[in-house]
Structure formats: C-alpha cells, structure tokens
C-alpha cells in the first residue's frame, strides 16, 4: 500500500560568498630636496560582488527498493535525475515529495528538496493444489504458486490442464529426482514476483534446477491474454512434458551447458525440445481443436534443417519456437511409419520409449538406433528428400495423447487394418470408416430417430448422479454433466474426459438427412469449445445401439456451474 505522502520543508539557507574590496588612499605629497613631485590618488575600479545560491537535495528509498543517488548540495537551477529501482517481489508506487509516477524523475533544484521513493510488495495468490498427484503417492507432487496478475480463466484452465496431463501422461517419482516440484506462474505485466532458491529473479518459461531442487517457471506474456494466443496454455503442456522426461531419464536431470561437454548429460536439442513442442501442439489440437503446428511452428522452418540437420543438436543453434526441432520429430514419425510403426507407436517411441532408455551424450546415437530401428545418419540423410512445408507432414487431427501413451501394438503387428481399427475405436474420421463402424454391429441398417423433439435440461449445481439430471436415451447412454467441464455418459464413465466423453457416442455437425456425408467424431473434436455448442445443428450416433438422432443445445453454463440444456429427436 502506498504510504501517506509528507513534505519535509527545510528552511532555505542562503550562502553568500563575497570578494573583499581594495581600499583607496587620499592624496600624498613626497618631497625630495628642493624638487617637488605629485602622485595623484589611485583611480582603480572596485571589484564586482559575486553571489552563488545553493540548495540541498535529500533522496531516500523506502522499504523494498533503492535510488540512484542520495542527493547533495547543488547550485540553483541544476537539473538532477534520480532512478528508483524496486527489489524482487516489490514494485515502485510513487514519490514522497513529487507527483510523478515514473521510476525515473528529473528535477530542477531551486529550493531545499527532500524526496522519498516508495515501494509496495507485489501481491501474490497461492492457489490450493488440486493436481491429481495428491491422489497417487507414486506421482511427482506439484505445489502451485499462481500470481494474482493472472486472469481467473487462465487459473481455472491451468488446473484442468495439469489434471489432464497427470492423468494421461503421469510423471512418476524416481530416485535422484525431487518428489515434489513448485510451479510459479505470473503475467509479465508485473515485475517478476518470485525469486529462485539461488536468489535470482525468475524469468521466462522453463524447468530450472540447482542440483538439489527443480522448479517450473511460467512467465506468461501479457499480449498472449490480449490476443487469445494458444501459447498461454500450450506452454503448460510443454514444460510439463519436460517433467515427464525428467521422471524417466536420470541423465536428463544432470547439469549441462547444452553443448555436449558433459558426457553423462543429455543435450540433443531437437530430440529434447522437439518432443516437448510437438507434444504441446498435439495437446492443443486434441483439447482445443486448434492446429498449433500451423499457428505456432510451421512458419519457422529453415532450409538448413534439410541440409544440415545435425546443427540442431545444439542449443546454440537458433530455432524459432523450436520449429525446426518439431519438423525433425514429425519427419521421424513419417520415417518410422515407413518401417512399420503406426503413428501412435511412432510418437510413443519418441515421447516415452527413447527416454526410458536414459540416453546420454555418450551413447544417445546407439539408443536412437535401438529404439527406432534406424540409425541417426540414415535419418539425417532422409531429410534431404523432404520439403520445408511442415503441413505435408502434420499428424492426423484424430490422434490422441492417451492413445499414444497407452499404445500396446508391436511394430510387426502394425498394419493398415490394425491402425484403422484403433482409429475407429476413438473417433470416426471419414464416411468410409463411419460406414464400416455402423455395419460392424450387425447386418441390419442403423436406426434413425426422427420423432418429436424432446427437451432435456440439467440445472446449475445439480447432482449428476441423480437420475433426474441424466438424459437416459438408451440403456447404454445416459448423458449428464458435472459442475464444470463437458458432458459425459454416466452409464459407462464416472466423469468427463476431453478425449472420448461421452463414451459410446460420436457427433457430427449437420443434418440427420445428410448422414452419409457427415464426419463423426467424439464430442470435443466435433464441436470444439463446448461453450460454443449452443445453436449448432448436431447429429448424435449411439455406437452400441446403432442409432442416429438430431440434437441442438439451447444453453451451456460456464464458470463451474454444470448446467446445460438441449432438444433431441425421439424414436
């Protein structure tokens, strides 16, 4: 809080410096012998009096900061500049003795002056941890320090993202790595409010450590909130993925300079950062329906990634938003598909299996070949046949993190038929697949419900476990919603999952009269952000029942309320 301003007035003390005058003498007569001589009196002009006025300047700093000068004595009219600098965890709040609100002030000395720079401690908000690790003793625990400068919407989404990540891609505790980690986040519209264990002001976005402790830093640029940039959320997934790498690979946690000078560390940038950046893009694509490969990375691919890919092993190599590292990861996925990997198996090998081998600077090329069945030189040579157009190697929009991490197929078992089956189990992406899936449950034609529209609603805050708050369409599908999040099928799942919920259903935008030309997907992929679903014409497919029906949402409550309403066709 800004302190009360006061002005200490010190009486002016004028210092006069005066030069003394020479005295003139009256006439004097000198006689010598008989001769007379006369010397007239002196006519020299008296000296001019010079007066210099000086004033005192006193400058002090309140608690939480410092000033560039403590003041002094200055001639009248002298200009003096003063800079106020807040300490870590404080911000400048004003001057006692001046109305200026700037940290740098220039004053003209014309009286005795006293100034005090005022500082206030930056307010911090520490949210209660709700991460899923508190329910599983084997997972790394996280403590959240989320600054009050962050919007409430971001804090809510942060909690959702962390819970999703820990559930889908769990980071387990291991010997030699801390069992808990602090996460510090703030909006960079305020000075950094946090100081690391070494006494340094936290900056940027990273997983940092000092050999004993590790911590996550999330400095979110203010313009990312203004422009609704996907990066304000994707950076959470990126840095969490680094924790996941730490949890599997001891060498990943060894101190390093990023230039291969420690043989026991791991420094291959394109594999480290390319994996994390590709993962964040997949997460955003799956959960927000946004192609972050296009939005945040494709524009940065350089020609030398094809001619000199080895240069991207080094952190000293410029790589805007890790675009070239991501490109190399996506190219590796394509090369692995060429030797029998499914897309899920390829990503799993890059995200998980490789790091489980604990690769080091001294042996990473050997571990690379063991994991991917191709050697690094062969892979680098293959890049010469690629274009720098990343869109040519984007992964399918249907691929999910859960399917990647949980993939159990062996390379030798991967075939077109197997891949198609796995994709269909998650979501239908084409008319051909939909047709196959529709007829797989039997030889009869699907049932199309086009009867009178039925209204269903769930009030804000109501209990999703109560039958009255569930739309029991069939014995297999009971649609409801918790107090926040998306809808789910409580007949087959206990809570919502952004990837597959409502389980046993697929959705498409469009009319029931045009089923053959619609693309059916899980709810989140089909509609994007659930809050935008109101008013859309949708077709719902009940997979186990082989039934199609029309649905139109009429309301969707936000802010953890859980209410929603729709109308749907009946049998």
Coordinates of C-alpha atoms in Angstrom, one line a residue, residues 130-413:
X130 CA -5.8 -29.8 -6.9
X131 CA -3.5 -31.8 -9.1
X132 CA -4.2 -35.5 -9.3
X133 CA -0.8 -36.4 -7.9
X134 CA -2.3 -35.9 -4.4
X135 CA -4.4 -39.0 -5.0
X136 CA -1.4 -41.1 -6.2
X137 CA 1.6 -41.4 -3.9
X138 CA 3.7 -42.6 -6.9
X139 CA 3.4 -39.4 -8.9
X140 CA 5.5 -36.3 -8.5
X141 CA 3.7 -33.8 -6.4
X142 CA 3.2 -30.2 -7.5
X143 CA 2.7 -27.1 -5.5
X144 CA 1.1 -24.2 -7.3
X145 CA 2.1 -20.5 -6.9
X146 CA -0.2 -18.7 -9.2
X147 CA 0.1 -14.9 -9.1
X148 CA -2.9 -12.6 -8.7
X149 CA -1.9 -10.9 -12.0
X150 CA -3.2 -14.0 -13.9
X151 CA -6.8 -14.0 -15.1
X152 CA -9.2 -16.3 -13.3
X153 CA -10.0 -18.0 -16.5
X154 CA -6.3 -18.9 -17.0
X155 CA -6.0 -20.3 -13.5
X156 CA -9.1 -22.4 -14.0
X157 CA -7.7 -23.8 -17.2
X158 CA -4.3 -24.3 -15.7
X159 CA -5.8 -26.6 -13.1
X160 CA -7.7 -28.5 -15.8
X161 CA -4.7 -28.9 -18.0
X162 CA -2.5 -30.2 -15.1
X163 CA -5.1 -32.7 -14.0
X164 CA -5.5 -33.9 -17.6
X165 CA -1.7 -34.3 -18.1
X166 CA -1.2 -36.1 -14.8
X167 CA -4.0 -38.5 -15.6
X168 CA -2.9 -39.1 -19.2
X169 CA 0.9 -38.9 -19.1
X170 CA 1.8 -39.4 -15.5
X171 CA 5.2 -38.3 -14.2
X172 CA 6.3 -40.9 -11.6
X173 CA 8.7 -40.3 -8.7
X174 CA 12.2 -41.8 -9.1
X175 CA 15.3 -42.0 -7.1
X176 CA 17.6 -39.0 -7.5
X177 CA 14.8 -36.5 -8.5
X178 CA 12.8 -34.4 -6.1
X179 CA 9.4 -35.9 -5.1
X180 CA 7.7 -32.6 -5.3
X181 CA 8.0 -29.5 -7.5
X182 CA 6.9 -25.9 -7.2
X183 CA 5.2 -24.2 -10.2
X184 CA 5.5 -20.4 -10.3
X185 CA 3.3 -18.5 -12.8
X186 CA 2.5 -14.9 -13.4
X187 CA 1.5 -12.3 -16.0
X188 CA 4.6 -10.4 -17.2
X189 CA 2.6 -7.1 -17.0
X190 CA 4.0 -7.0 -13.4
X191 CA 7.6 -7.4 -12.3
X192 CA 8.7 -10.9 -11.6
X193 CA 7.2 -11.7 -8.1
X194 CA 9.3 -14.8 -7.5
X195 CA 12.9 -15.5 -6.6
X196 CA 14.5 -18.9 -7.1
X197 CA 16.4 -20.7 -4.3
X198 CA 19.6 -19.1 -5.6
X199 CA 18.3 -15.6 -5.0
X200 CA 17.7 -14.8 -8.7
X201 CA 14.6 -13.3 -10.1
X202 CA 12.6 -15.9 -12.1
X203 CA 12.1 -15.2 -15.8
X204 CA 10.8 -16.9 -18.9
X205 CA 9.4 -20.5 -19.1
X206 CA 11.5 -23.4 -18.1
X207 CA 12.2 -26.3 -15.8
X208 CA 15.1 -25.0 -13.7
X209 CA 17.2 -26.5 -11.0
X210 CA 20.3 -26.1 -8.9
X211 CA 21.4 -29.7 -8.4
X212 CA 19.1 -30.2 -5.4
X213 CA 15.7 -28.7 -6.3
X214 CA 13.8 -28.3 -9.5
X215 CA 11.0 -25.8 -10.2
X216 CA 8.8 -24.8 -13.1
X217 CA 8.6 -21.2 -14.3
X218 CA 5.7 -19.9 -16.4
X219 CA 6.0 -16.2 -17.2
X220 CA 3.0 -15.6 -19.5
X221 CA 3.4 -12.6 -21.8
X222 CA 0.5 -10.1 -21.3
X223 CA -0.2 -9.9 -25.0
X224 CA -1.0 -13.6 -25.1
X225 CA -4.0 -12.8 -23.0
X226 CA -4.9 -9.8 -25.1
X227 CA -4.6 -11.8 -28.4
X228 CA -6.0 -15.1 -27.0
X229 CA -2.8 -16.9 -28.0
X230 CA -2.9 -20.7 -27.7
X231 CA 0.6 -20.5 -26.3
X232 CA -0.7 -19.2 -23.0
X233 CA -2.0 -22.8 -22.5
X234 CA 0.4 -24.8 -24.7
X235 CA 3.4 -23.7 -22.6
X236 CA 1.9 -25.6 -19.6
X237 CA 1.9 -28.8 -21.6
X238 CA 5.4 -28.1 -23.0
X239 CA 7.0 -27.6 -19.6
X240 CA 5.1 -30.5 -18.0
X241 CA 6.5 -32.8 -20.7
X242 CA 10.0 -31.8 -19.6
X243 CA 9.0 -33.0 -16.1
X244 CA 7.8 -36.3 -17.7
X245 CA 11.3 -36.6 -19.4
X246 CA 13.0 -36.0 -16.0
X247 CA 10.9 -38.7 -14.4
X248 CA 12.1 -41.3 -16.9
X249 CA 15.7 -40.3 -17.6
X250 CA 18.3 -39.6 -14.8
X251 CA 20.7 -38.2 -17.5
X252 CA 18.1 -35.6 -18.4
X253 CA 18.5 -34.1 -14.9
X254 CA 22.3 -33.9 -15.0
X255 CA 23.6 -30.3 -15.1
X256 CA 24.7 -29.3 -18.6
X257 CA 25.7 -26.4 -20.8
X258 CA 23.7 -27.6 -23.8
X259 CA 26.9 -28.1 -25.9
X260 CA 27.8 -31.8 -25.2
X261 CA 30.6 -31.0 -22.7
X262 CA 29.3 -33.4 -20.1
X263 CA 29.2 -37.0 -21.4
X264 CA 26.8 -38.1 -18.7
X265 CA 24.2 -35.4 -19.5
X266 CA 21.7 -35.3 -22.4
X267 CA 21.9 -32.3 -24.7
X268 CA 20.4 -33.2 -28.1
X269 CA 18.1 -30.2 -28.5
X270 CA 15.9 -31.3 -31.4
X271 CA 15.0 -34.5 -29.5
X272 CA 14.5 -32.7 -26.2
X273 CA 12.7 -29.6 -27.3
X274 CA 11.2 -31.0 -30.5
X275 CA 9.5 -33.7 -28.5
X276 CA 8.1 -31.2 -25.9
X277 CA 7.0 -28.8 -28.6
X278 CA 5.4 -31.5 -30.7
X279 CA 3.6 -32.8 -27.6
X280 CA 2.2 -29.3 -26.8
X281 CA 0.9 -29.0 -30.3
X282 CA -0.8 -32.4 -30.1
X283 CA -2.4 -31.5 -26.8
X284 CA -3.8 -28.2 -28.1
X285 CA -5.0 -29.9 -31.2
X286 CA -6.8 -32.6 -29.2
X287 CA -8.3 -30.4 -26.5
X288 CA -9.0 -27.1 -28.2
X289 CA -9.4 -28.0 -31.8
X290 CA -6.6 -25.7 -32.9
X291 CA -3.7 -26.6 -35.2
X292 CA -0.8 -25.2 -33.2
X293 CA 1.6 -26.8 -35.6
X294 CA 0.3 -24.3 -38.1
X295 CA -0.2 -21.4 -35.7
X296 CA 3.0 -21.6 -33.7
X297 CA 5.6 -23.6 -35.5
X298 CA 5.3 -24.2 -39.3
X299 CA 6.4 -20.6 -40.1
X300 CA 9.8 -21.0 -38.6
X301 CA 11.2 -24.0 -40.6
X302 CA 14.5 -23.1 -42.2
X303 CA 16.1 -24.7 -45.3
X304 CA 19.2 -25.9 -43.4
X305 CA 17.1 -28.4 -41.4
X306 CA 17.2 -30.4 -44.6
X307 CA 20.9 -29.9 -45.5
X308 CA 22.5 -29.7 -42.0
X309 CA 20.1 -31.3 -39.5
X310 CA 22.9 -32.2 -37.1
X311 CA 23.3 -28.5 -36.3
X312 CA 20.0 -28.6 -34.5
X313 CA 21.5 -31.0 -31.9
X314 CA 23.0 -27.9 -30.3
X315 CA 21.1 -25.3 -28.1
X316 CA 23.3 -22.6 -29.5
X317 CA 21.7 -23.1 -32.9
X318 CA 18.8 -20.6 -33.4
X319 CA 15.5 -22.3 -33.7
X320 CA 12.4 -20.0 -33.5
X321 CA 9.8 -21.6 -31.3
X322 CA 11.6 -24.9 -31.8
X323 CA 10.0 -25.0 -35.3
X324 CA 12.9 -26.9 -36.9
X325 CA 13.1 -29.4 -34.0
X326 CA 9.4 -30.1 -34.3
X327 CA 9.8 -30.6 -38.0
X328 CA 12.5 -33.2 -37.4
X329 CA 10.3 -35.0 -34.9
X330 CA 7.4 -35.1 -37.4
X331 CA 9.7 -36.3 -40.1
X332 CA 11.0 -39.0 -37.8
X333 CA 7.4 -40.1 -37.3
X334 CA 7.0 -40.5 -41.1
X335 CA 10.2 -42.4 -41.4
X336 CA 9.1 -44.8 -38.6
X337 CA 5.7 -45.3 -40.3
X338 CA 7.7 -46.3 -43.4
X339 CA 9.3 -49.2 -41.4
X340 CA 6.1 -50.5 -39.8
X341 CA 5.3 -48.2 -36.9
X342 CA 1.8 -46.9 -36.5
X343 CA 1.5 -43.1 -35.9
X344 CA 0.7 -43.8 -32.2
X345 CA 3.6 -46.2 -31.9
X346 CA 6.0 -43.7 -33.6
X347 CA 5.0 -40.9 -31.2
X348 CA 5.1 -43.2 -28.2
X349 CA 8.7 -44.2 -29.1
X350 CA 9.7 -40.6 -29.4
X351 CA 7.9 -39.3 -26.3
X352 CA 8.4 -42.3 -24.0
X353 CA 10.4 -45.3 -25.1
X354 CA 13.5 -43.4 -26.1
X355 CA 13.7 -41.5 -22.7
X356 CA 13.1 -44.7 -20.8
X357 CA 16.5 -45.9 -22.3
X358 CA 18.1 -43.0 -20.4
X359 CA 20.1 -41.7 -23.4
X360 CA 23.3 -39.6 -22.7
X361 CA 25.6 -37.5 -24.8
X362 CA 28.0 -40.5 -24.8
X363 CA 25.5 -43.1 -26.1
X364 CA 22.4 -41.4 -27.5
X365 CA 23.1 -42.4 -31.1
X366 CA 23.2 -46.1 -30.0
X367 CA 20.0 -45.7 -28.0
X368 CA 18.4 -43.9 -31.0
X369 CA 19.0 -46.9 -33.3
X370 CA 17.9 -49.4 -30.6
X371 CA 14.6 -47.5 -30.2
X372 CA 13.7 -46.5 -33.7
X373 CA 15.4 -49.4 -35.7
X374 CA 17.1 -46.8 -38.0
X375 CA 20.5 -45.1 -37.3
X376 CA 20.8 -41.4 -36.9
X377 CA 22.9 -40.9 -40.1
X378 CA 20.2 -42.6 -42.2
X379 CA 17.5 -40.4 -40.7
X380 CA 19.5 -37.2 -41.3
X381 CA 20.1 -38.3 -44.9
X382 CA 16.4 -38.9 -45.4
X383 CA 15.6 -35.3 -44.6
X384 CA 17.1 -34.2 -47.9
X385 CA 14.0 -35.6 -49.7
X386 CA 11.6 -33.5 -47.6
X387 CA 10.2 -30.1 -48.2
X388 CA 10.3 -27.4 -45.5
X389 CA 6.5 -27.2 -45.8
X390 CA 5.5 -28.7 -42.4
X391 CA 1.9 -29.0 -43.4
X392 CA 2.9 -32.0 -45.6
X393 CA 3.8 -34.0 -42.5
X394 CA 1.2 -32.8 -40.0
X395 CA -0.1 -35.7 -37.8
X396 CA -3.8 -36.6 -38.1
X397 CA -6.2 -34.5 -36.1
X398 CA -7.7 -37.7 -34.8
X399 CA -4.6 -38.8 -32.9
X400 CA -4.8 -38.5 -29.1
X401 CA -2.2 -38.3 -26.3
X402 CA -4.0 -41.1 -24.5
X403 CA -3.8 -43.5 -27.5
X404 CA -0.1 -42.6 -27.9
X405 CA 1.0 -43.2 -24.4
X406 CA -1.2 -46.4 -24.0
X407 CA -0.4 -48.0 -27.4
X408 CA 0.5 -51.6 -27.0
X409 CA 0.9 -52.8 -30.6
X410 CA 4.2 -54.3 -31.6
X411 CA 5.9 -53.0 -34.7
X412 CA 5.5 -56.3 -36.5
X413 CA 1.7 -56.2 -35.7

